[in-house]
């Protein structure tokens, strides 16, 4: 397994272009299963999760072609039975369930596994599909779903931690070809769900309330092919903004959409970081002394759980006490123990991490446990004295396009060490 070797202490300077959003492109690729016609998706990031989704679509019978950052999918003839091992491995693959049911009225897909950030149930996905008339059994690790037809319904999709992002995506994709009107209350408002809805609308779907907690879908008989450009990745943009502030540098993020990042930008400004909008770019630099801030992760438009770990990396550098509370995933603090190897002072109290920042960091070998935890370790490594080796970076390759190259272009001393 590859690792990253980072020699810390260099402020990041320069320009970085933000790639397409991983969490938008995965459901959008799944949505191509809704039509037999050709779909063209642009600004597709080069990520292992995207390649994986391409393999899943191909295993269902779709023709998938990638050229540069454009992916073309034609699902002329597909089957409803997914490859057990392929689907089981990536949580995001659950969003093929809705499109398969809409198109074929049947699907057999493996249950997605849990992961280090929590148990990640799919009860809300199944509840929503059942409301549309789908019969569902879970047997021998498979979800077996069938329906004579899908019928629109009123449903509430809120769960213990609020709305579900992929659950909302799944139900919308099932409802676009259902008979009648579906009304989803407590729908996820994330920009990635909006992007999916924009793609579905381009395919001929009828959806209103996009970006609000109440979404209405009026089913249509069929959808057609469409072209779409994926939104820039707000989580990637936030990660580079935090890295710029953490290293005391100055970085311009090209393509970053400030309107999708207000909760993060607000906290960065509160902690003393200067963020300026410059046309279609954001310029970020540390304005002076960093100040500690308290953070609670929430569904959009609150502070994203996917930026919690990176923000912790900034707070360990910030003199004073910050309290970071995780409200979306119960076990999403695995990065804390690894950050402590570098010298951070963090204690976990239930859903909160208490960070006593400002302690000197020194490089060490650390282990990446999930995608965003890996990003936090990279940021901390960029600030630590000496060398930090971040192991198991396949997590990073799942969700950050060429992170080592982008950081190198900003002046970081970072090398990928390939396992021989
Ligand atoms: N939940 C349920 N039941 C369900 C579904 C979710 O109780 O049926 C709970 C979850 O356990 C969690 C909360 O609801 O407590 C929110 O989970 P959600 O369903 O919104 O997460 P997801 O859709 O599986 C997506 C992203 C995650 C991101 C979350 C939250 C993709 C591929 N994944 O996951 O991204 O953290 O939304 O914003 O879109 C990442 O990119 O690193 C990542 C983990």
Tab-separated table of C-alpha atoms and ligand atoms in Angstrom:
chain	number	residue	atom	x	y	z
A	1	UNK	CA	0.000	0.000	0.000
A	2	UNK	CA	1.330	3.430	-0.958
A	3	UNK	CA	2.144	6.044	1.651
A	4	UNK	CA	2.935	9.749	1.645
A	5	UNK	CA	6.157	11.118	3.043
A	6	UNK	CA	5.812	14.732	4.125
A	7	UNK	CA	8.516	17.058	5.362
A	8	UNK	CA	6.645	19.708	7.305
A	9	UNK	CA	7.188	23.400	7.830
A	10	UNK	CA	6.641	24.860	4.345
A	11	UNK	CA	3.773	27.383	3.981
A	12	UNK	CA	1.590	26.582	0.965
A	13	UNK	CA	1.531	29.275	-1.705
A	14	UNK	CA	-0.072	29.481	-5.126
A	15	UNK	CA	-3.103	28.291	-7.027
A	16	UNK	CA	-5.109	25.087	-6.972
A	17	UNK	CA	-8.041	24.082	-9.172
A	18	UNK	CA	-10.880	22.343	-7.391
A	19	UNK	CA	-12.020	19.066	-8.985
A	20	UNK	CA	-15.573	17.797	-9.475
A	21	UNK	CA	-17.384	16.667	-6.324
A	22	UNK	CA	-17.014	12.971	-5.471
A	23	UNK	CA	-20.291	12.865	-3.579
A	24	UNK	CA	-22.154	14.438	-6.500
A	25	UNK	CA	-20.632	12.350	-9.278
A	26	UNK	CA	-21.338	8.950	-7.659
A	27	UNK	CA	-25.170	9.306	-7.572
A	28	UNK	CA	-25.085	11.089	-10.943
A	29	UNK	CA	-23.298	8.089	-12.468
A	30	UNK	CA	-25.913	5.814	-10.867
A	31	UNK	CA	-28.655	7.987	-12.394
A	32	UNK	CA	-27.443	7.126	-15.903
A	33	UNK	CA	-29.059	3.708	-15.311
A	34	UNK	CA	-32.441	5.437	-15.581
A	35	UNK	CA	-32.269	5.763	-19.370
A	36	UNK	CA	-31.249	3.618	-22.317
A	37	UNK	CA	-29.834	6.744	-23.977
A	38	UNK	CA	-26.301	8.095	-23.760
A	39	UNK	CA	-25.344	10.425	-20.880
A	40	UNK	CA	-22.250	12.597	-20.832
A	41	UNK	CA	-20.815	13.727	-17.497
A	42	UNK	CA	-18.107	16.378	-17.381
A	43	UNK	CA	-15.728	17.572	-14.663
A	44	UNK	CA	-15.492	14.024	-13.359
A	45	UNK	CA	-12.660	13.713	-10.829
A	46	UNK	CA	-10.022	11.018	-11.336
A	47	UNK	CA	-10.704	9.041	-8.153
A	48	UNK	CA	-10.681	5.372	-7.284
A	49	UNK	CA	-14.326	5.617	-6.068
A	50	UNK	CA	-15.346	6.968	-9.497
A	51	UNK	CA	-13.508	4.144	-11.296
A	52	UNK	CA	-15.220	1.740	-8.956
A	53	UNK	CA	-18.654	3.132	-9.754
A	54	UNK	CA	-17.776	2.819	-13.456
A	55	UNK	CA	-16.991	-0.876	-12.869
A	56	UNK	CA	-20.300	-1.388	-11.072
A	57	UNK	CA	-22.237	0.195	-13.963
A	58	UNK	CA	-20.297	-1.922	-16.458
A	59	UNK	CA	-21.016	-5.075	-14.436
A	60	UNK	CA	-24.735	-4.268	-14.785
A	61	UNK	CA	-24.350	-4.100	-18.569
A	62	UNK	CA	-23.774	-0.372	-19.186
A	63	UNK	CA	-21.134	0.853	-21.600
A	64	UNK	CA	-18.825	3.207	-19.705
A	65	UNK	CA	-16.121	5.306	-21.388
A	66	UNK	CA	-13.752	7.756	-19.730
A	67	UNK	CA	-11.796	10.353	-21.654
A	68	UNK	CA	-10.006	13.074	-19.717
A	69	UNK	CA	-12.516	14.372	-17.184
A	70	UNK	CA	-15.523	13.268	-19.255
A	71	UNK	CA	-17.356	10.025	-18.613
A	72	UNK	CA	-19.940	8.723	-21.072
A	73	UNK	CA	-22.389	6.063	-19.975
A	74	UNK	CA	-24.951	4.260	-22.055
A	75	UNK	CA	-27.102	1.801	-20.163
A	76	UNK	CA	-28.958	0.507	-23.225
A	77	UNK	CA	-29.626	-2.922	-21.728
A	78	UNK	CA	-28.999	-3.632	-18.076
A	79	UNK	CA	-29.631	-6.346	-15.531
A	80	UNK	CA	-30.799	-5.836	-11.973
A	81	UNK	CA	-28.341	-8.134	-10.226
A	82	UNK	CA	-25.170	-6.458	-9.037
A	83	UNK	CA	-21.845	-8.174	-8.355
A	84	UNK	CA	-21.878	-8.940	-4.613
A	85	UNK	CA	-18.262	-8.121	-3.835
A	86	UNK	CA	-18.045	-5.064	-6.044
A	87	UNK	CA	-21.045	-3.360	-4.437
A	88	UNK	CA	-20.279	-4.430	-0.885
A	89	UNK	CA	-16.946	-2.624	-0.942
A	90	UNK	CA	-18.131	0.921	-1.576
A	91	UNK	CA	-20.817	2.546	0.540
A	92	UNK	CA	-21.754	4.954	-2.268
A	93	UNK	CA	-22.807	2.013	-4.455
A	94	UNK	CA	-26.098	1.798	-2.531
A	95	UNK	CA	-27.413	4.559	-4.795
A	96	UNK	CA	-27.807	2.128	-7.723
A	97	UNK	CA	-30.793	0.622	-5.888
A	98	UNK	CA	-33.256	3.450	-6.666
A	99	UNK	CA	-32.420	3.649	-10.407
A	100	UNK	CA	-32.520	-0.150	-10.858
A	101	UNK	CA	-35.954	-0.314	-9.257
A	102	UNK	CA	-37.229	2.611	-11.308
A	103	UNK	CA	-36.007	1.125	-14.576
A	104	UNK	CA	-36.444	-2.635	-14.044
A	105	UNK	CA	-38.782	-2.845	-11.024
A	106	UNK	CA	-36.368	-5.317	-9.477
A	107	UNK	CA	-32.906	-5.300	-7.982
A	108	UNK	CA	-30.599	-7.642	-6.147
A	109	UNK	CA	-27.648	-5.852	-4.602
A	110	UNK	CA	-25.400	-6.635	-1.666
A	111	UNK	CA	-25.789	-4.733	1.584
A	112	UNK	CA	-23.132	-2.048	1.792
A	113	UNK	CA	-20.753	-2.690	4.692
A	114	UNK	CA	-20.337	-0.522	7.765
A	115	UNK	CA	-17.101	1.426	8.026
A	116	UNK	CA	-14.768	3.018	10.513
A	117	UNK	CA	-16.846	6.182	10.826
A	118	UNK	CA	-19.901	4.337	12.146
A	119	UNK	CA	-22.455	1.627	11.452
A	120	UNK	CA	-24.069	3.442	8.491
A	121	UNK	CA	-27.497	1.809	8.341
A	122	UNK	CA	-29.787	1.982	5.280
A	123	UNK	CA	-33.147	1.691	7.047
A	124	UNK	CA	-34.272	5.089	5.714
A	125	UNK	CA	-33.474	4.090	2.103
A	126	UNK	CA	-35.571	0.943	2.532
A	127	UNK	CA	-38.400	2.773	4.321
A	128	UNK	CA	-38.648	5.262	1.444
A	129	UNK	CA	-38.616	2.556	-1.218
A	130	UNK	CA	-41.270	0.533	0.630
A	131	UNK	CA	-43.459	3.668	0.708
A	132	UNK	CA	-43.242	3.720	-3.111
A	133	UNK	CA	-44.578	0.162	-3.232
A	134	UNK	CA	-41.349	-1.844	-3.325
A	135	UNK	CA	-41.277	-5.206	-1.553
A	136	UNK	CA	-37.914	-5.699	0.147
A	137	UNK	CA	-36.260	-8.694	1.782
A	138	UNK	CA	-32.764	-8.828	3.178
A	139	UNK	CA	-31.348	-12.323	2.715
A	140	UNK	CA	-27.834	-13.805	2.752
A	141	UNK	CA	-26.234	-10.365	2.611
A	142	UNK	CA	-28.375	-9.228	-0.330
A	143	UNK	CA	-31.162	-6.700	-0.610
A	144	UNK	CA	-33.848	-8.336	-2.766
A	145	UNK	CA	-36.280	-5.714	-3.996
A	146	UNK	CA	-39.197	-6.022	-6.404
A	147	UNK	CA	-42.275	-4.010	-7.321
A	148	UNK	CA	-45.114	-4.540	-9.798
A	149	UNK	CA	-44.960	-0.797	-10.255
A	150	UNK	CA	-43.655	2.159	-8.289
A	151	UNK	CA	-46.300	4.579	-7.049
A	152	UNK	CA	-45.731	8.098	-5.706
A	153	UNK	CA	-46.273	8.638	-1.968
A	154	UNK	CA	-45.774	11.158	0.840
A	155	UNK	CA	-42.872	10.200	3.018
A	156	UNK	CA	-40.715	11.460	5.865
A	157	UNK	CA	-37.007	10.678	5.472
A	158	UNK	CA	-35.593	12.180	8.684
A	159	UNK	CA	-33.548	9.910	10.943
A	160	UNK	CA	-31.722	10.059	14.256
A	161	UNK	CA	-29.075	12.373	12.818
A	162	UNK	CA	-31.362	14.296	10.462
A	163	UNK	CA	-31.834	13.709	6.732
A	164	UNK	CA	-29.895	11.115	4.751
A	165	UNK	CA	-27.910	12.268	1.710
A	166	UNK	CA	-27.719	9.045	-0.311
A	167	UNK	CA	-31.140	7.970	0.997
A	168	UNK	CA	-32.657	11.148	-0.447
A	169	UNK	CA	-30.790	10.531	-3.716
A	170	UNK	CA	-32.047	6.942	-3.877
A	171	UNK	CA	-35.695	7.830	-3.268
A	172	UNK	CA	-35.618	10.704	-5.760
A	173	UNK	CA	-34.136	8.383	-8.407
A	174	UNK	CA	-36.801	5.753	-7.699
A	175	UNK	CA	-39.594	8.351	-7.781
A	176	UNK	CA	-38.723	10.049	-11.087
A	177	UNK	CA	-40.229	7.135	-13.054
A	178	UNK	CA	-42.956	6.245	-10.496
A	179	UNK	CA	-46.635	6.713	-11.240
A	180	UNK	CA	-47.939	9.898	-9.593
A	181	UNK	CA	-46.445	12.387	-7.159
A	182	UNK	CA	-43.886	11.742	-4.410
A	183	UNK	CA	-43.382	14.245	-1.623
A	184	UNK	CA	-40.257	13.840	0.501
A	185	UNK	CA	-40.203	15.656	3.858
A	186	UNK	CA	-36.872	16.062	5.648
A	187	UNK	CA	-34.993	15.613	2.372
A	188	UNK	CA	-31.246	16.281	2.414
A	189	UNK	CA	-30.408	19.810	1.181
A	190	UNK	CA	-26.734	19.135	0.337
A	191	UNK	CA	-25.435	20.749	-2.885
A	192	UNK	CA	-24.604	17.230	-4.129
A	193	UNK	CA	-28.311	16.293	-3.951
A	194	UNK	CA	-29.141	19.515	-5.809
A	195	UNK	CA	-26.589	18.625	-8.486
A	196	UNK	CA	-28.154	15.193	-8.916
A	197	UNK	CA	-31.610	16.819	-9.236
A	198	UNK	CA	-30.260	19.203	-11.877
A	199	UNK	CA	-28.938	16.239	-13.857
A	200	UNK	CA	-32.246	14.360	-13.499
A	201	UNK	CA	-34.128	17.478	-14.626
A	202	UNK	CA	-31.888	17.647	-17.697
A	203	UNK	CA	-32.902	14.015	-18.343
A	204	UNK	CA	-36.574	15.025	-18.317
A	205	UNK	CA	-37.496	14.476	-14.640
A	206	UNK	CA	-39.988	16.784	-12.918
A	207	UNK	CA	-38.661	17.841	-9.522
A	208	UNK	CA	-39.463	20.904	-7.413
A	209	UNK	CA	-38.193	22.129	-4.040
A	210	UNK	CA	-34.602	21.162	-4.850
A	211	UNK	CA	-32.244	22.388	-2.106
A	212	UNK	CA	-35.066	22.566	0.458
A	213	UNK	CA	-36.229	19.907	2.977
A	214	UNK	CA	-39.435	19.351	0.974
A	215	UNK	CA	-38.914	17.884	-2.476
A	216	UNK	CA	-41.764	16.996	-4.828
A	217	UNK	CA	-41.268	14.606	-7.724
A	218	UNK	CA	-43.899	14.065	-10.390
A	219	UNK	CA	-43.187	10.791	-12.110
A	220	UNK	CA	-42.705	10.708	-15.899
A	221	UNK	CA	-42.959	7.766	-18.319
A	222	UNK	CA	-39.319	7.824	-19.375
A	223	UNK	CA	-36.117	9.812	-19.183
A	224	UNK	CA	-33.692	10.633	-21.972
A	225	UNK	CA	-29.936	11.088	-22.244
A	226	UNK	CA	-28.363	14.334	-20.990
A	227	UNK	CA	-25.091	16.176	-20.535
A	228	UNK	CA	-24.008	17.563	-17.205
A	229	UNK	CA	-21.035	19.258	-15.563
A	230	UNK	CA	-20.498	18.179	-11.957
A	231	UNK	CA	-20.207	20.911	-9.273
A	232	UNK	CA	-16.765	21.618	-7.794
A	233	UNK	CA	-16.017	19.665	-4.621
A	234	UNK	CA	-16.776	21.836	-1.580
A	235	UNK	CA	-15.031	19.375	0.736
A	236	UNK	CA	-11.848	19.361	-1.340
A	237	UNK	CA	-11.959	23.176	-1.446
A	238	UNK	CA	-12.403	23.338	2.342
A	239	UNK	CA	-9.478	20.951	2.804
A	240	UNK	CA	-7.090	23.166	0.780
A	241	UNK	CA	-8.409	26.302	2.527
A	242	UNK	CA	-7.618	24.731	5.903
A	243	UNK	CA	-4.207	23.529	4.677
A	244	UNK	CA	-3.376	27.092	3.545
A	245	UNK	CA	-4.363	28.507	6.943
A	246	UNK	CA	-2.629	25.737	8.896
A	247	UNK	CA	0.705	26.184	7.116
A	248	UNK	CA	0.479	29.995	7.347
A	249	UNK	CA	0.422	30.261	3.570
A	250	UNK	CA	-1.760	31.894	0.920
A	251	UNK	CA	-3.665	29.820	-1.610
A	252	UNK	CA	-6.178	30.726	-4.326
A	253	UNK	CA	-8.822	28.037	-4.834
A	254	UNK	CA	-10.061	28.204	-8.418
A	255	UNK	CA	-13.633	27.078	-8.937
A	256	UNK	CA	-14.435	26.877	-5.209
A	257	UNK	CA	-18.106	27.746	-4.750
A	258	UNK	CA	-18.263	29.976	-1.648
A	259	UNK	CA	-22.069	29.669	-1.555
A	260	UNK	CA	-21.691	25.931	-0.811
A	261	UNK	CA	-19.100	26.504	1.919
A	262	UNK	CA	-20.522	29.213	4.158
A	263	UNK	CA	-20.480	27.195	7.396
A	264	UNK	CA	-16.787	26.335	6.881
A	265	UNK	CA	-15.784	29.824	5.731
A	266	UNK	CA	-17.616	31.328	8.704
A	267	UNK	CA	-15.640	29.163	11.157
A	268	UNK	CA	-12.377	29.879	9.350
A	269	UNK	CA	-13.038	33.632	9.597
A	270	UNK	CA	-13.982	33.243	13.285
A	271	UNK	CA	-10.632	31.574	13.856
A	272	UNK	CA	-8.839	34.535	12.281
A	273	UNK	CA	-8.318	33.205	8.733
A	274	UNK	CA	-8.757	35.702	5.894
A	275	UNK	CA	-11.012	34.496	3.073
A	276	UNK	CA	-11.660	36.721	0.070
A	277	UNK	CA	-13.890	36.035	-2.912
A	278	UNK	CA	-12.153	36.801	-6.190
A	279	UNK	CA	-14.586	36.152	-9.031
A	280	UNK	CA	-14.854	32.380	-9.383
A	281	UNK	CA	-12.025	31.842	-6.904
A	282	UNK	CA	-11.418	32.105	-3.172
A	283	UNK	CA	-8.181	33.426	-1.738
A	284	UNK	CA	-7.305	32.085	1.696
A	285	UNK	CA	-4.500	33.161	4.035
A	286	UNK	CA	-3.873	33.159	7.719
A	287	UNK	CA	-4.617	36.662	8.929
A	288	UNK	CA	-2.548	36.671	12.100
A	289	UNK	CA	-2.849	34.634	15.284
A	290	UNK	CA	-5.287	31.742	15.060
A	291	UNK	CA	-8.164	31.700	17.563
A	292	UNK	CA	-9.836	28.539	18.895
A	293	UNK	CA	-13.406	27.866	17.710
A	294	UNK	CA	-16.088	25.393	18.754
A	295	UNK	CA	-17.663	23.341	15.994
A	296	UNK	CA	-20.702	21.077	15.778
A	297	UNK	CA	-21.251	19.027	12.633
A	298	UNK	CA	-24.758	19.157	11.216
A	299	UNK	CA	-26.601	18.384	7.987
A	300	UNK	CA	-26.236	21.062	5.282
A	301	UNK	CA	-26.173	24.098	5.631
A	302	UNK	CA	-24.462	23.345	8.941
A	303	UNK	CA	-20.784	22.514	9.381
A	304	UNK	CA	-20.084	19.350	7.308
A	305	UNK	CA	-18.961	16.165	9.031
A	306	UNK	CA	-16.636	15.670	6.035
A	307	UNK	CA	-14.566	18.704	7.156
A	308	UNK	CA	-14.526	17.909	10.879
A	309	UNK	CA	-11.205	16.029	10.836
A	310	UNK	CA	-9.405	18.705	8.771
A	311	UNK	CA	-10.697	21.421	11.118
A	312	UNK	CA	-9.356	19.421	14.061
A	313	UNK	CA	-5.940	19.505	12.378
A	314	UNK	CA	-6.175	23.319	12.329
A	315	UNK	CA	-7.350	23.523	15.939
A	316	UNK	CA	-4.433	21.443	17.271
A	317	UNK	CA	-2.192	24.257	16.010
A	318	UNK	CA	-4.320	26.963	17.601
A	319	UNK	CA	-3.466	28.027	21.163
A	320	UNK	CA	-6.469	27.597	23.483
A	321	UNK	CA	-9.280	25.078	23.840
A	322	UNK	CA	-11.631	24.132	20.984
A	323	UNK	CA	-14.544	21.748	21.333
A	324	UNK	CA	-15.482	19.769	18.238
A	325	UNK	CA	-18.802	17.920	18.433
A	326	UNK	CA	-19.694	15.232	15.875
A	327	UNK	CA	-23.454	14.863	15.396
A	328	UNK	CA	-23.613	12.870	12.137
A	329	UNK	CA	-21.382	9.789	12.564
A	330	UNK	CA	-20.832	8.333	16.018
A	331	UNK	CA	-17.289	7.022	15.513
A	332	UNK	CA	-15.767	9.712	13.382
A	333	UNK	CA	-12.818	10.581	15.633
A	334	UNK	CA	-10.310	7.919	14.568
A	335	UNK	CA	-7.963	10.678	13.384
A	336	UNK	CA	-7.632	12.010	16.960
A	337	UNK	CA	-5.391	9.167	18.149
A	338	UNK	CA	-3.142	9.550	15.085
A	339	UNK	CA	-2.960	13.343	15.485
A	340	UNK	CA	-1.850	12.677	19.083
A	341	UNK	CA	1.131	10.698	17.744
A	342	UNK	CA	2.289	13.987	16.229
A	343	UNK	CA	1.999	15.718	19.621
A	344	UNK	CA	-1.598	16.972	19.653
A	345	UNK	CA	-3.493	17.128	22.956
A	346	UNK	CA	-7.020	15.806	22.339
A	347	UNK	CA	-9.465	14.049	24.619
A	348	UNK	CA	-12.704	12.482	23.487
A	349	UNK	CA	-15.754	12.927	25.724
A	350	UNK	CA	-18.776	11.210	24.165
A	351	UNK	CA	-19.580	12.979	20.879
A	352	UNK	CA	-17.082	15.781	21.559
A	353	UNK	CA	-13.346	16.153	21.121
A	354	UNK	CA	-11.656	18.618	23.422
A	355	UNK	CA	-8.610	20.010	21.694
A	356	UNK	CA	-5.962	21.838	23.704
A	357	UNK	CA	-4.192	23.466	20.828
A	358	UNK	CA	-0.836	25.088	20.335
A	359	UNK	CA	1.412	22.181	21.384
A	360	UNK	CA	4.439	21.691	19.099
A	361	UNK	CA	3.972	18.936	16.503
A	362	UNK	CA	6.737	16.602	15.411
A	363	UNK	CA	6.570	14.187	12.500
A	364	UNK	CA	5.819	10.480	13.022
A	365	UNK	CA	4.506	7.503	11.057
A	366	UNK	CA	0.693	7.622	11.164
A	367	UNK	CA	-2.082	5.463	9.773
A	368	UNK	CA	-4.969	6.841	7.731
A	369	UNK	CA	-8.255	5.228	8.801
A	370	UNK	CA	-10.736	6.895	6.438
A	371	UNK	CA	-10.792	9.474	3.700
A	372	UNK	CA	-11.198	12.692	5.688
A	373	UNK	CA	-9.029	11.405	8.562
A	374	UNK	CA	-6.263	10.960	5.972
A	375	UNK	CA	-6.661	14.563	4.829
A	376	UNK	CA	-6.366	15.739	8.447
A	377	UNK	CA	-3.149	13.749	8.892
A	378	UNK	CA	-1.700	15.266	5.719
A	379	UNK	CA	-2.518	18.789	6.944
A	380	UNK	CA	-0.957	18.087	10.349
A	381	UNK	CA	2.083	16.523	8.639
A	382	UNK	CA	2.538	19.679	6.552
A	383	UNK	CA	2.809	21.637	9.821
A	384	UNK	CA	4.839	19.204	11.941
A	385	UNK	CA	8.575	19.500	12.450
A	386	UNK	CA	10.438	16.743	10.606
A	387	UNK	CA	9.043	13.883	8.561
A	388	UNK	CA	5.557	12.394	8.736
A	389	UNK	CA	4.716	9.206	6.900
A	390	UNK	CA	0.991	8.812	6.245
A	391	UNK	CA	0.335	5.138	5.596
A	392	UNK	CA	-2.642	3.527	3.824
A	393	UNK	CA	-3.304	6.461	1.538
A	394	UNK	CA	-5.616	4.455	-0.695
A	395	UNK	CA	-8.301	6.196	1.366
A	396	UNK	CA	-7.082	9.564	0.028
A	397	UNK	CA	-7.073	8.317	-3.552
A	398	UNK	CA	-10.752	7.403	-3.112
A	399	UNK	CA	-11.756	11.019	-2.657
A	400	UNK	CA	-8.998	13.542	-3.455
A	401	UNK	CA	-7.851	13.903	-7.049
A	402	UNK	CA	-4.033	13.846	-7.188
A	403	UNK	CA	-3.659	15.394	-3.752
A	404	UNK	CA	0.109	14.855	-3.639
A	405	UNK	CA	0.594	16.594	-7.024
A	406	UNK	CA	-1.673	19.495	-6.068
A	407	UNK	CA	0.151	20.008	-2.757
A	408	UNK	CA	3.540	19.756	-4.455
A	409	UNK	CA	2.498	22.501	-6.890
A	410	UNK	CA	1.750	24.656	-3.819
A	411	UNK	CA	5.287	24.115	-2.559
A	412	UNK	CA	4.769	21.236	-0.137
A	413	UNK	CA	7.585	18.741	0.324
A	414	UNK	CA	5.550	15.614	-0.214
A	415	UNK	CA	6.400	12.344	-1.950
A	416	UNK	CA	4.342	9.280	-2.699
A	417	UNK	CA	6.187	6.178	-1.621
A	418	UNK	CA	5.009	3.293	-3.746
A	419	UNK	CA	5.024	-0.134	-2.237
A	420	UNK	CA	7.189	-2.413	-4.285
B	1	LIG	N1	-28.650	7.107	8.556
B	1	LIG	C1	-29.599	6.290	9.122
B	1	LIG	N2	-30.318	5.483	8.278
B	1	LIG	C2	-30.154	5.483	6.943
B	1	LIG	C3	-29.176	6.325	6.372
B	1	LIG	C4	-28.443	7.143	7.217
B	1	LIG	O1	-29.782	6.267	10.348
B	1	LIG	O2	-30.857	4.744	6.257
B	1	LIG	C5	-27.860	7.982	9.436
B	1	LIG	C6	-26.354	7.713	9.328
B	1	LIG	O3	-25.979	6.663	10.192
B	1	LIG	C7	-25.789	9.042	9.752
B	1	LIG	C8	-26.777	10.040	9.161
B	1	LIG	O4	-27.990	9.307	8.963
B	1	LIG	O5	-25.822	9.170	11.152
B	1	LIG	C9	-26.363	10.689	7.860
B	1	LIG	O6	-25.940	9.702	6.926
B	1	LIG	P1	-26.177	9.875	5.382
B	1	LIG	O7	-27.117	8.839	4.915
B	1	LIG	O8	-26.521	11.299	5.089
B	1	LIG	O9	-24.733	9.546	4.798
B	1	LIG	P2	-24.468	8.908	3.388
B	1	LIG	O10	-25.483	9.425	2.445
B	1	LIG	O11	-24.261	7.466	3.493
B	1	LIG	C10	-22.994	10.842	2.406
B	1	LIG	C11	-21.569	11.013	1.941
B	1	LIG	C12	-20.641	10.998	3.140
B	1	LIG	C13	-21.042	12.124	4.086
B	1	LIG	C14	-22.510	11.959	4.496
B	1	LIG	C15	-23.032	13.085	5.369
B	1	LIG	C16	-21.539	10.017	-0.256
B	1	LIG	C17	-21.020	8.950	-1.152
B	1	LIG	N3	-21.206	9.935	1.026
B	1	LIG	O12	-23.053	9.568	3.034
B	1	LIG	O13	-19.342	11.261	2.631
B	1	LIG	O14	-20.236	12.116	5.237
B	1	LIG	O15	-23.339	11.896	3.309
B	1	LIG	O16	-22.880	14.308	4.740
B	1	LIG	O17	-22.214	10.931	-0.703
B	1	LIG	C18	-17.005	11.289	2.622
B	1	LIG	O18	-17.059	11.832	1.503
B	1	LIG	O19	-15.921	11.197	3.267
B	1	LIG	C19	-18.221	10.728	3.210
B	1	LIG	C20	-18.207	9.854	4.197
